Short mmCIF file of C-alpha atoms in Angstrom, two decimals:
data_model
loop_
_atom_site.label_atom_id
_atom_site.label_comp_id
_atom_site.label_asym_id
_atom_site.label_seq_id
_atom_site.Cartn_x
_atom_site.Cartn_y
_atom_site.Cartn_z
CA UNK A 1 -33.15 31.77 20.61
CA UNK A 2 -33.96 28.93 22.98
CA UNK A 3 -31.29 27.78 25.42
CA UNK A 4 -31.31 24.20 26.72
CA UNK A 5 -31.06 23.83 30.46
CA UNK A 6 -29.03 20.71 31.24
CA UNK A 7 -30.50 20.43 34.71
CA UNK A 8 -33.97 19.95 33.30
CA UNK A 9 -32.93 17.13 30.97
CA UNK A 10 -33.50 14.22 33.42
CA UNK A 11 -36.94 15.51 34.35
CA UNK A 12 -37.95 16.16 30.77
CA UNK A 13 -36.63 12.78 29.72
CA UNK A 14 -38.58 11.01 32.46
CA UNK A 15 -41.71 12.93 31.57
CA UNK A 16 -41.35 12.05 27.90
CA UNK A 17 -40.67 8.39 28.75
CA UNK A 18 -43.88 8.28 30.79
CA UNK A 19 -45.81 9.79 27.90
CA UNK A 20 -44.54 7.08 25.51
CA UNK A 21 -46.83 4.26 24.60
CA UNK A 22 -45.80 0.62 25.06
CA UNK A 23 -44.76 0.32 21.43
CA UNK A 24 -42.70 3.50 21.63
CA UNK A 25 -40.90 2.27 24.76
CA UNK A 26 -40.01 -1.06 23.07
CA UNK A 27 -38.76 0.79 19.97
CA UNK A 28 -36.64 3.11 22.12
CA UNK A 29 -35.05 0.19 23.99
CA UNK A 30 -34.31 -1.63 20.74
CA UNK A 31 -32.76 1.45 19.23
CA UNK A 32 -30.59 1.99 22.32
CA UNK A 33 -29.39 -1.63 22.33
CA UNK A 34 -28.68 -1.51 18.60
CA UNK A 35 -26.64 1.66 19.01
CA UNK A 36 -24.58 0.05 21.80
CA UNK A 37 -23.97 -3.09 19.69
CA UNK A 38 -22.92 -1.07 16.68
CA UNK A 39 -20.55 1.07 18.74
CA UNK A 40 -19.05 -2.10 20.29
CA UNK A 41 -18.62 -3.65 16.85
CA UNK A 42 -16.98 -0.55 15.46
CA UNK A 43 -14.60 -0.20 18.42
CA UNK A 44 -13.72 -3.91 18.41
CA UNK A 45 -13.35 -4.76 14.76
CA UNK A 46 -13.14 -1.61 12.74
CA UNK A 47 -11.07 0.70 14.95
CA UNK A 48 -8.69 -2.02 16.14
CA UNK A 49 -5.49 -2.01 14.02
CA UNK A 50 -4.46 -5.10 12.09
CA UNK A 51 -1.29 -6.65 13.52
CA UNK A 52 1.40 -8.38 11.42
CA UNK A 53 4.62 -10.15 12.47
CA UNK A 54 7.59 -7.85 12.77
CA UNK A 55 10.03 -10.66 13.58
CA UNK A 56 9.53 -14.40 14.17
CA UNK A 57 11.51 -17.19 15.85
CA UNK A 58 13.47 -14.76 18.01
CA UNK A 59 15.85 -15.63 20.81
CA UNK A 60 15.05 -14.23 24.23
CA UNK A 61 17.88 -11.66 24.10
CA UNK A 62 16.86 -10.54 20.60
CA UNK A 63 13.20 -10.22 21.60
CA UNK A 64 14.17 -8.14 24.63
CA UNK A 65 16.19 -5.69 22.51
CA UNK A 66 13.35 -5.34 19.99
CA UNK A 67 10.79 -4.72 22.74
CA UNK A 68 13.02 -2.05 24.33
CA UNK A 69 13.26 -0.21 21.02
CA UNK A 70 9.50 -0.45 20.42
CA UNK A 71 8.86 1.01 23.88
CA UNK A 72 11.31 3.82 23.20
CA UNK A 73 9.50 4.55 19.91
CA UNK A 74 6.09 4.38 21.68
CA UNK A 75 4.79 1.70 19.28
CA UNK A 76 1.97 -0.66 20.22
CA UNK A 77 3.06 -4.29 19.99
CA UNK A 78 1.96 -7.81 20.90
CA UNK A 79 4.15 -10.75 21.95
CA UNK A 80 2.99 -14.19 20.81
CA UNK A 81 4.38 -17.70 20.32
CA UNK A 82 5.86 -17.78 23.82
CA UNK A 83 7.86 -14.62 23.29
CA UNK A 84 9.35 -15.71 19.94
CA UNK A 85 7.14 -13.56 17.70
CA UNK A 86 6.52 -9.82 17.96
CA UNK A 87 3.45 -8.31 16.29
CA UNK A 88 3.07 -4.65 15.39
CA UNK A 89 0.46 -2.68 13.37
CA UNK A 90 0.60 -3.85 9.78
CA UNK A 91 1.06 -0.37 8.34
CA UNK A 92 4.24 0.16 10.40
CA UNK A 93 6.01 -3.18 9.72
CA UNK A 94 8.45 -2.05 7.02
CA UNK A 95 9.18 1.31 8.59
CA UNK A 96 9.96 -0.38 11.90
CA UNK A 97 12.25 -2.93 10.26
CA UNK A 98 14.26 -0.15 8.64
CA UNK A 99 14.34 1.65 11.99
CA UNK A 100 15.60 -1.47 13.73
CA UNK A 101 18.21 -1.97 11.05
CA UNK A 102 19.48 1.57 11.49
CA UNK A 103 19.66 1.03 15.25
CA UNK A 104 21.61 -2.24 14.67
CA UNK A 105 18.90 -4.25 16.45
CA UNK A 106 17.81 -6.36 13.45
CA UNK A 107 17.67 -9.92 14.81
CA UNK A 108 19.41 -12.79 13.13
CA UNK A 109 21.94 -10.54 11.43
CA UNK A 110 25.48 -9.54 12.21
CA UNK A 111 28.36 -7.68 10.73
CA UNK A 112 30.37 -9.23 7.97
CA UNK A 113 33.39 -7.61 6.42
CA UNK A 114 32.08 -4.35 7.93
CA UNK A 115 33.95 -5.40 11.06
CA UNK A 116 37.19 -4.30 9.34
CA UNK A 117 35.78 -0.90 8.45
CA UNK A 118 37.43 0.84 11.39
CA UNK A 119 41.22 0.85 11.59
CA UNK A 120 42.84 -0.06 14.84
CA UNK A 121 46.56 -0.53 15.30
CA UNK A 122 46.24 -2.09 18.73
CA UNK A 123 44.65 -5.39 17.66
CA UNK A 124 46.63 -8.57 17.99
CA UNK A 125 46.88 -11.35 15.41
CA UNK A 126 44.49 -13.46 17.47
CA UNK A 127 41.88 -10.71 17.54
CA UNK A 128 42.19 -10.21 13.81
CA UNK A 129 41.79 -13.95 13.29
CA UNK A 130 38.59 -13.95 15.41
CA UNK A 131 37.22 -10.95 13.53
CA UNK A 132 37.99 -12.60 10.20
CA UNK A 133 36.18 -15.78 11.32
CA UNK A 134 33.11 -13.80 12.46
CA UNK A 135 33.05 -11.79 9.21
CA UNK A 136 33.37 -14.96 7.10
CA UNK A 137 30.55 -16.67 9.02
CA UNK A 138 28.23 -13.70 8.47
CA UNK A 139 29.03 -13.44 4.76
CA UNK A 140 28.34 -17.13 4.29
CA UNK A 141 25.08 -16.81 6.23
CA UNK A 142 23.94 -13.99 3.95
CA UNK A 143 24.75 -16.05 0.86
CA UNK A 144 22.90 -19.12 2.12
CA UNK A 145 19.77 -17.19 3.16
CA UNK A 146 19.55 -15.85 -0.40
CA UNK A 147 17.92 -19.18 -1.25
CA UNK A 148 14.13 -18.85 -1.28
CA UNK A 149 13.69 -22.14 0.65
CA UNK A 150 15.95 -20.95 3.51
CA UNK A 151 14.37 -18.57 6.01
CA UNK A 152 17.31 -18.29 8.41
CA UNK A 153 20.74 -19.85 8.79
CA UNK A 154 23.67 -20.00 11.20
CA UNK A 155 27.21 -20.85 10.15
CA UNK A 156 29.95 -22.10 12.50
CA UNK A 157 33.52 -22.34 11.23
CA UNK A 158 36.58 -23.90 12.79
CA UNK A 159 39.69 -22.46 11.16
CA UNK A 160 43.08 -23.95 11.98
CA UNK A 161 45.68 -21.65 13.44
CA UNK A 162 48.60 -20.99 11.17
CA UNK A 163 52.07 -20.84 12.59
CA UNK A 164 55.58 -21.45 11.38
CA UNK A 165 56.17 -23.46 14.55
CA UNK A 166 53.43 -26.01 13.77
CA UNK A 167 54.34 -28.83 11.38
CA UNK A 168 50.86 -30.26 10.91
CA UNK A 169 47.97 -27.83 10.88
CA UNK A 170 44.47 -28.98 11.80
CA UNK A 171 41.72 -29.41 9.23
CA UNK A 172 39.10 -26.73 8.74
CA UNK A 173 35.44 -27.65 9.35
CA UNK A 174 32.05 -26.00 8.91
CA UNK A 175 28.63 -26.61 10.46
CA UNK A 176 25.49 -25.02 9.04
CA UNK A 177 22.04 -24.95 10.68
CA UNK A 178 19.20 -24.10 8.31
CA UNK A 179 15.71 -22.94 9.19
CA UNK A 180 13.62 -23.74 6.17
CA UNK A 181 10.60 -21.71 5.11
CA UNK A 182 7.14 -23.21 5.75
CA UNK A 183 6.57 -26.08 3.30
CA UNK A 184 10.11 -25.50 2.02
CA UNK A 185 12.39 -28.38 1.00
CA UNK A 186 15.89 -28.29 -0.33
CA UNK A 187 16.72 -30.38 -3.38
CA UNK A 188 19.90 -32.52 -3.36
CA UNK A 189 21.45 -30.19 -5.92
CA UNK A 190 20.82 -27.20 -3.61
CA UNK A 191 22.41 -28.96 -0.64
CA UNK A 192 25.39 -29.80 -2.81
CA UNK A 193 25.53 -26.17 -3.87
CA UNK A 194 25.75 -25.04 -0.23
CA UNK A 195 28.54 -27.57 0.32
CA UNK A 196 30.41 -26.28 -2.73
CA UNK A 197 29.93 -22.71 -1.49
CA UNK A 198 31.63 -23.60 1.77
CA UNK A 199 34.44 -25.46 0.00
CA UNK A 200 35.03 -22.43 -2.21
CA UNK A 201 34.95 -19.91 0.66
CA UNK A 202 36.93 -21.70 3.36
CA UNK A 203 40.49 -22.58 2.63
CA UNK A 204 41.54 -26.26 2.78
CA UNK A 205 38.15 -27.63 3.79
CA UNK A 206 37.12 -31.08 2.61
CA UNK A 207 33.56 -32.29 1.96
CA UNK A 208 33.62 -34.78 4.85
CA UNK A 209 34.23 -31.87 7.25
CA UNK A 210 31.06 -30.04 6.18
CA UNK A 211 27.90 -30.73 8.18
CA UNK A 212 24.54 -29.30 7.13
CA UNK A 213 21.42 -29.87 9.24
CA UNK A 214 18.01 -28.29 9.65
CA UNK A 215 16.28 -27.08 12.78
CA UNK A 216 14.64 -30.51 13.20
CA UNK A 217 18.03 -32.25 13.47
CA UNK A 218 17.88 -33.87 10.01
CA UNK A 219 21.26 -34.25 8.35
CA UNK A 220 20.91 -32.92 4.84
CA UNK A 221 24.33 -33.78 3.37
CA UNK A 222 24.89 -37.28 4.71
CA UNK A 223 25.01 -38.67 1.18
CA UNK A 224 27.53 -36.12 -0.07
CA UNK A 225 31.02 -37.60 -0.17
CA UNK A 226 33.94 -37.72 -2.60
CA UNK A 227 32.35 -40.73 -4.35
CA UNK A 228 29.10 -39.05 -5.33
CA UNK A 229 28.18 -38.54 -8.95
CA UNK A 230 26.71 -35.51 -10.66
CA UNK A 231 23.18 -36.39 -9.65
CA UNK A 232 23.98 -36.19 -5.96
CA UNK A 233 23.20 -39.85 -5.30
CA UNK A 234 25.35 -42.01 -3.11
CA UNK A 235 27.84 -44.21 -4.91
CA UNK A 236 28.70 -46.70 -2.17
CA UNK A 237 27.35 -50.21 -2.61
CA UNK A 238 25.58 -50.30 0.75
CA UNK A 239 23.75 -47.03 0.19
CA UNK A 240 22.75 -48.09 -3.30
CA UNK A 241 21.34 -51.35 -1.98
CA UNK A 242 19.41 -49.57 0.78
CA UNK A 243 18.03 -47.06 -1.72
CA UNK A 244 17.03 -49.82 -4.13
CA UNK A 245 15.27 -51.78 -1.38
CA UNK A 246 13.51 -48.68 -0.11
CA UNK A 247 12.30 -47.70 -3.58
CA UNK A 248 10.91 -51.16 -4.27
CA UNK A 249 9.09 -51.36 -0.96
CA UNK A 250 7.75 -47.82 -1.34
CA UNK A 251 6.47 -48.59 -4.85
CA UNK A 252 4.57 -51.69 -3.60
CA UNK A 253 3.17 -49.81 -0.57
CA UNK A 254 1.99 -46.95 -2.77
CA UNK A 255 0.25 -49.38 -5.10
CA UNK A 256 -1.48 -51.15 -2.22
CA UNK A 257 -2.51 -47.83 -0.64
CA UNK A 258 -4.11 -46.64 -3.88
CA UNK A 259 -6.03 -49.87 -4.26
CA UNK A 260 -7.22 -50.28 -0.65
CA UNK A 261 -8.02 -46.60 0.00
CA UNK A 262 -10.67 -46.72 -2.68
CA UNK A 263 -12.24 -49.66 -0.91
CA UNK A 264 -12.07 -48.64 2.74
CA UNK A 265 -11.59 -44.89 2.50
CA UNK A 266 -8.65 -42.68 3.47
CA UNK A 267 -7.01 -43.31 6.81
CA UNK A 268 -8.63 -46.72 7.21
CA UNK A 269 -5.85 -49.02 6.07
CA UNK A 270 -2.08 -49.37 6.53
CA UNK A 271 0.12 -51.43 4.19
CA UNK A 272 3.73 -52.42 4.87
CA UNK A 273 5.99 -54.34 2.48
CA UNK A 274 9.36 -55.95 3.25
CA UNK A 275 11.34 -57.09 0.21
CA UNK A 276 14.22 -59.55 0.37
CA UNK A 277 16.50 -58.81 -2.56
CA UNK A 278 19.35 -60.79 -4.08
CA UNK A 279 22.30 -58.48 -4.61
CA UNK A 280 24.45 -61.19 -6.19
CA UNK A 281 25.82 -60.38 -9.63
CA UNK A 282 26.12 -63.65 -11.57
CA UNK A 283 27.24 -64.46 -15.13
CA UNK A 284 26.51 -67.84 -16.69
CA UNK A 285 27.98 -68.97 -20.03
CA UNK A 286 26.57 -71.95 -21.99
CA UNK A 287 27.94 -73.36 -25.28
CA UNK A 288 25.79 -75.49 -27.61
CA UNK A 289 27.30 -77.39 -30.66
CA UNK A 290 25.24 -76.94 -33.79
CA UNK A 291 25.12 -79.35 -36.78
CA UNK A 292 27.21 -77.94 -39.62
CA UNK A 293 27.74 -78.54 -43.32
CA UNK A 294 29.78 -81.44 -44.88
CA UNK A 295 33.28 -80.33 -45.72
CA UNK A 296 34.71 -83.65 -47.10
CA UNK A 297 33.66 -87.28 -47.46
CA UNK A 298 35.89 -90.35 -48.09
CA UNK A 299 34.72 -93.90 -48.87
CA UNK A 300 36.88 -97.07 -49.14
CA UNK A 301 35.87 -100.63 -50.21
CA UNK A 302 37.86 -103.94 -50.74
CA UNK A 303 36.92 -107.47 -51.83
CA UNK A 304 38.79 -110.80 -52.65
CA UNK A 305 38.92 -114.66 -52.53
CA UNK A 306 41.37 -117.40 -51.12
CA UNK A 307 42.19 -121.19 -51.95
CA UNK A 308 44.50 -123.98 -50.37
CA UNK A 309 45.03 -127.64 -49.09
CA UNK A 310 45.69 -128.75 -45.64
CA UNK A 311 45.29 -131.41 -43.10
CA UNK A 312 43.87 -131.35 -39.73
CA UNK A 313 45.16 -128.85 -37.37
CA UNK A 314 48.28 -129.78 -35.51
CA UNK A 315 51.69 -131.16 -36.33
CA UNK A 316 51.00 -134.88 -36.52
CA UNK A 317 49.90 -134.82 -40.08
CA UNK A 318 53.10 -133.19 -41.10
CA UNK A 319 55.25 -135.77 -39.52
CA UNK A 320 56.89 -138.48 -41.72
CA UNK A 321 55.25 -141.85 -41.50
CA UNK A 322 51.91 -140.41 -40.47
CA UNK A 323 49.04 -142.69 -41.09
CA UNK A 324 46.27 -139.97 -40.98
CA UNK A 325 44.57 -139.22 -44.25
CA UNK A 326 45.04 -135.86 -45.78
CA UNK A 327 42.16 -133.32 -45.66
CA UNK A 328 40.33 -131.91 -48.69
CA UNK A 329 41.13 -128.38 -50.20
CA UNK A 330 38.69 -125.22 -50.05
CA UNK A 331 38.09 -121.56 -51.31
CA UNK A 332 36.50 -118.17 -49.85
CA UNK A 333 35.47 -114.49 -50.75
CA UNK A 334 35.37 -111.27 -48.70
CA UNK A 335 34.09 -107.58 -49.01
CA UNK A 336 35.26 -104.60 -46.85
CA UNK A 337 33.76 -100.99 -47.00
CA UNK A 338 34.57 -97.86 -44.95
CA UNK A 339 33.36 -94.21 -45.06
CA UNK A 340 34.78 -91.01 -43.49
CA UNK A 341 32.72 -87.70 -43.41
CA UNK A 342 34.15 -84.37 -42.16
CA UNK A 343 31.69 -81.63 -40.93
CA UNK A 344 32.21 -77.94 -40.23
CA UNK A 345 30.29 -77.70 -36.88
CA UNK A 346 28.97 -74.39 -35.48
CA UNK A 347 28.46 -73.45 -31.85
CA UNK A 348 26.05 -71.18 -29.94
CA UNK A 349 27.35 -69.36 -26.85
CA UNK A 350 24.72 -67.98 -24.40
CA UNK A 351 25.80 -65.56 -21.67
CA UNK A 352 23.23 -64.95 -18.88
CA UNK A 353 23.92 -62.05 -16.47
CA UNK A 354 21.88 -61.65 -13.29
CA UNK A 355 21.96 -58.04 -12.10
CA UNK A 356 21.76 -57.21 -8.36
CA UNK A 357 18.29 -56.49 -7.03
CA UNK A 358 16.35 -59.58 -7.99
CA UNK A 359 13.44 -60.25 -5.59
CA UNK A 360 13.86 -63.36 -3.49
CA UNK A 361 10.81 -62.94 -1.30
CA UNK A 362 8.11 -60.39 -0.48
CA UNK A 363 6.35 -60.15 2.87
CA UNK A 364 3.25 -57.96 3.05
CA UNK A 365 1.26 -56.88 6.10
CA UNK A 366 -2.07 -55.09 5.76
CA UNK A 367 -3.93 -53.67 8.78
CA UNK A 368 -7.53 -52.53 8.38
CA UNK A 369 -9.36 -50.38 10.92
CA UNK A 370 -11.65 -52.59 12.96
CA UNK A 371 -14.28 -49.85 12.94
CA UNK A 372 -14.86 -50.63 9.27
CA UNK A 373 -17.75 -53.05 8.98
CA UNK A 374 -17.88 -56.03 6.68
CA UNK A 375 -14.13 -56.56 6.14
CA UNK A 376 -13.52 -59.74 4.11
CA UNK A 377 -9.92 -60.80 4.84
CA UNK A 378 -9.93 -63.37 2.06
CA UNK A 379 -10.96 -60.77 -0.51
CA UNK A 380 -8.37 -58.31 0.81
CA UNK A 381 -5.70 -61.00 0.58
CA UNK A 382 -6.61 -61.67 -3.02
CA UNK A 383 -6.41 -57.97 -3.86
CA UNK A 384 -3.00 -57.73 -2.21
CA UNK A 385 -1.76 -60.85 -3.98
CA UNK A 386 -2.69 -59.40 -7.35
CA UNK A 387 -1.09 -56.03 -6.56
CA UNK A 388 2.32 -57.38 -5.48
CA UNK A 389 2.52 -60.31 -7.94
CA UNK A 390 2.28 -63.00 -5.29
CA UNK A 391 4.37 -66.13 -6.02
CA UNK A 392 4.06 -68.98 -3.46
CA UNK A 393 7.04 -70.89 -4.86
CA UNK A 394 9.46 -68.17 -3.78
CA UNK A 395 7.97 -68.00 -0.28
CA UNK A 396 5.89 -64.80 -0.47
CA UNK A 397 3.75 -64.07 2.60
CA UNK A 398 0.61 -61.97 3.04
CA UNK A 399 -0.89 -61.11 6.45
CA UNK A 400 -4.22 -59.28 6.79
CA UNK A 401 -5.43 -58.18 10.23
CA UNK A 402 -8.08 -55.83 11.64
CA UNK A 403 -7.16 -53.62 14.59
CA UNK A 404 -8.57 -50.44 16.13
CA UNK A 405 -6.76 -47.32 14.91
CA UNK A 406 -5.62 -44.58 17.25
CA UNK A 407 -7.25 -41.45 15.91
CA UNK A 408 -6.52 -39.16 18.85
CA UNK A 409 -4.29 -36.85 16.75
CA UNK A 410 -6.86 -36.72 13.97
CA UNK A 411 -9.64 -36.06 16.49
CA UNK A 412 -7.60 -33.29 18.12
CA UNK A 413 -6.88 -31.75 14.76
CA UNK A 414 -10.54 -32.02 13.78
CA UNK A 415 -11.57 -30.45 17.09
CA UNK A 416 -9.12 -27.63 16.49
CA UNK A 417 -10.47 -27.11 13.01
CA UNK A 418 -14.01 -27.14 14.35
CA UNK A 419 -13.05 -24.58 16.97
CA UNK A 420 -11.49 -22.35 14.34
CA UNK A 421 -14.56 -22.76 12.15
CA UNK A 422 -16.80 -21.92 15.11
CA UNK A 423 -14.75 -18.81 15.85
CA UNK A 424 -15.00 -17.81 12.21
CA UNK A 425 -18.74 -18.35 12.32
CA UNK A 426 -19.00 -16.26 15.50
CA UNK A 427 -17.02 -13.51 13.80
CA UNK A 428 -19.32 -13.66 10.81
CA UNK A 429 -22.29 -13.67 13.17
CA UNK A 430 -21.00 -10.55 14.93
CA UNK A 431 -20.51 -8.93 11.54
CA UNK A 432 -24.04 -9.82 10.54
CA UNK A 433 -25.39 -8.55 13.87
CA UNK A 434 -23.54 -5.28 13.43
CA UNK A 435 -24.76 -4.89 9.88
CA UNK A 436 -28.29 -5.89 10.86
CA UNK A 437 -28.27 -3.48 13.80
CA UNK A 438 -27.08 -0.68 11.55
CA UNK A 439 -29.84 -1.44 9.01
CA UNK A 440 -32.39 -1.66 11.86
CA UNK A 441 -31.34 1.69 13.23
CA UNK A 442 -31.56 3.21 9.77
CA UNK A 443 -35.05 1.78 9.24
CA UNK A 444 -36.18 2.97 12.66
CA UNK A 445 -34.87 6.44 11.99
CA UNK A 446 -36.70 6.51 8.64
CA UNK A 447 -39.86 5.27 10.39
CA UNK A 448 -39.58 7.93 13.07
CA UNK A 449 -39.07 10.66 10.51
CA UNK A 450 -42.06 9.36 8.53
CA UNK A 451 -44.29 9.33 11.63
CA UNK A 452 -43.22 12.84 12.55
CA UNK A 453 -43.91 14.12 9.08
CA UNK A 454 -47.37 12.54 9.19
CA UNK A 455 -48.04 14.19 12.54
CA UNK A 456 -46.99 17.57 11.19
CA UNK A 457 -49.33 17.13 8.22
CA UNK A 458 -52.22 16.29 10.59
CA UNK A 459 -51.43 19.25 12.82
CA UNK A 460 -51.51 21.74 9.91
CA UNK A 461 -54.67 24.00 10.03
CA UNK A 462 -57.49 23.09 7.69
CA UNK A 463 -57.86 25.28 4.64
CA UNK A 464 -60.25 28.18 5.05
CA UNK A 465 -63.73 27.63 3.57
CA UNK A 466 -64.35 29.44 0.30
CA UNK A 467 -65.80 32.90 0.62
CA UNK A 468 -69.42 33.22 -0.42
CA UNK A 469 -69.77 34.48 -3.92
CA UNK A 470 -71.12 37.96 -4.36
CA UNK A 471 -72.28 37.30 -7.88
CA UNK A 472 -75.95 37.34 -8.64
CA UNK A 473 -78.01 34.28 -8.11
CA UNK A 474 -78.52 33.99 -11.85
CA UNK A 475 -74.85 33.16 -12.46
CA UNK A 476 -75.13 30.37 -9.89
CA UNK A 477 -78.10 28.84 -11.60
CA UNK A 478 -76.40 28.99 -14.98
CA UNK A 479 -73.32 27.28 -13.60
CA UNK A 480 -75.47 24.59 -12.01
CA UNK A 481 -77.31 23.98 -15.24
CA UNK A 482 -74.05 23.67 -17.16
CA UNK A 483 -72.74 21.07 -14.67
CA UNK A 484 -75.98 19.07 -14.91
CA UNK A 485 -75.79 19.13 -18.68
CA UNK A 486 -72.16 18.00 -18.65
CA UNK A 487 -73.07 15.18 -16.30
CA UNK A 488 -75.89 14.07 -18.57
CA UNK A 489 -73.56 14.10 -21.56
CA UNK A 490 -71.10 11.91 -19.70
CA UNK A 491 -73.81 9.50 -18.68
CA UNK A 492 -74.93 9.27 -22.28
CA UNK A 493 -71.41 8.56 -23.43
CA UNK A 494 -71.06 5.82 -20.81
CA UNK A 495 -74.33 4.25 -21.91
CA UNK A 496 -73.28 4.30 -25.53
CA UNK A 497 -69.92 2.73 -24.61
CA UNK A 498 -71.66 0.03 -22.57
CA UNK A 499 -73.91 -0.82 -25.44
CA UNK A 500 -71.05 -0.94 -27.95
CA UNK A 501 -68.45 -2.78 -25.76
CA UNK A 502 -70.30 -4.52 -22.96
CA UNK A 503 -67.47 -6.99 -22.20
CA UNK A 504 -64.80 -4.31 -21.65
CA UNK A 505 -67.12 -2.29 -19.43
CA UNK A 506 -67.93 -5.42 -17.40
CA UNK A 507 -64.19 -6.11 -16.97
CA UNK A 508 -63.58 -2.56 -15.72
CA UNK A 509 -66.45 -2.82 -13.25
CA UNK A 510 -65.04 -6.13 -11.91
CA UNK A 511 -61.65 -4.53 -11.35
CA UNK A 512 -63.26 -1.60 -9.50
CA UNK A 513 -65.23 -3.97 -7.30
CA UNK A 514 -62.08 -5.94 -6.47
CA UNK A 515 -60.27 -2.76 -5.48
#
């Protein structure tokens, strides 16, 4: 048995290194570097545990309690997002959450009706009232966070103090702060459901005393009031007008954006529409008389003649002793006709009602990025006019301008995406390097084993020469003659084959020559 002396290793290694050829030295260095790279890759990427969020969006006090418990449990952790997120190994996330819950350190939670689990006879009415308020707030929080769109919630209640010595008690109120899940959005019916939950859980609370907001400060129930309908839309006239105006302007802007984006590309154009609406409700009644049928018709006619003597006009001729001669007599005829027709006339009544929301005037402004080349304002104006139904007689206005767009946010986002892509490429490159180094080491090991096996084959002793035969010389001559005869027979066969199939023989000879 051979024992290895560790003290002789450096000297033997140096001696072997000096005996290496240049190619062997280069191969040794490459193998050493590859081994180091593979070990680094394994230690960095494969042996490092994958971390997952244990809790997110923590307060400072909550994060401190969680970290203390993790230290006591000797668990590796990472603090990110400015101390608001705590990361732990992914395989331990659920176990640690249950452990935190058992230790009453689960952030964002509190005790509900469990506060009344222990009996205490020394509590005052005020303390019981405070405990009841805390328990009710926690129970409401649990119910609200049951919604999939709500990630976390806080409920604040103001409950009036009851007393026989107070004539008028104050009104109860509730304030709810919601932290929505990423890409989460509450529908109006869901917000109304939260409001109804509060009205059903808190005694004598009215809808106007309920305030629901999100973590961005947006009021979610500003349209909920006693006058709302089943759809959750506002019923006041002002809110309806504002909603109608906003919807009309948004529809025109969306239409312009779809048309102009195809021409100039996304992010190259901005369209704004201002609509002047007529909210007057008017009713006009007009009555037209129509020609009717004849109900009755009456006709009358009269005719006659007259005769008589007489003198000249005056009284002188009638006086006694008058010397004027008397006038001659005369006669006459007359005809008189009249007609009366009665009609039953009809009438047509037209009632015209003008509903609120008629468009009085539309003003449109379109801004195109000045970096876009070849912008024809006249053509853009014609496109806009066709999209909005431009009517000059009602005073519509279209303004088209080119201005440089501020793309700093987009550039920053693009740079961030490029950086992430570069990091991902570097990670993939490291993976490829590690895999390539592993394959290279494997190939080098196979090559080394192959070279060593070849050396061993070369170093094996040559086979011993055959021992001289002790048979008589006659046997040797007979064997030689038999070999010569066999060779001649083969040659004859080859000649016959060449004569019978010369082309195939020529093809075989060509292949041999090529080899």
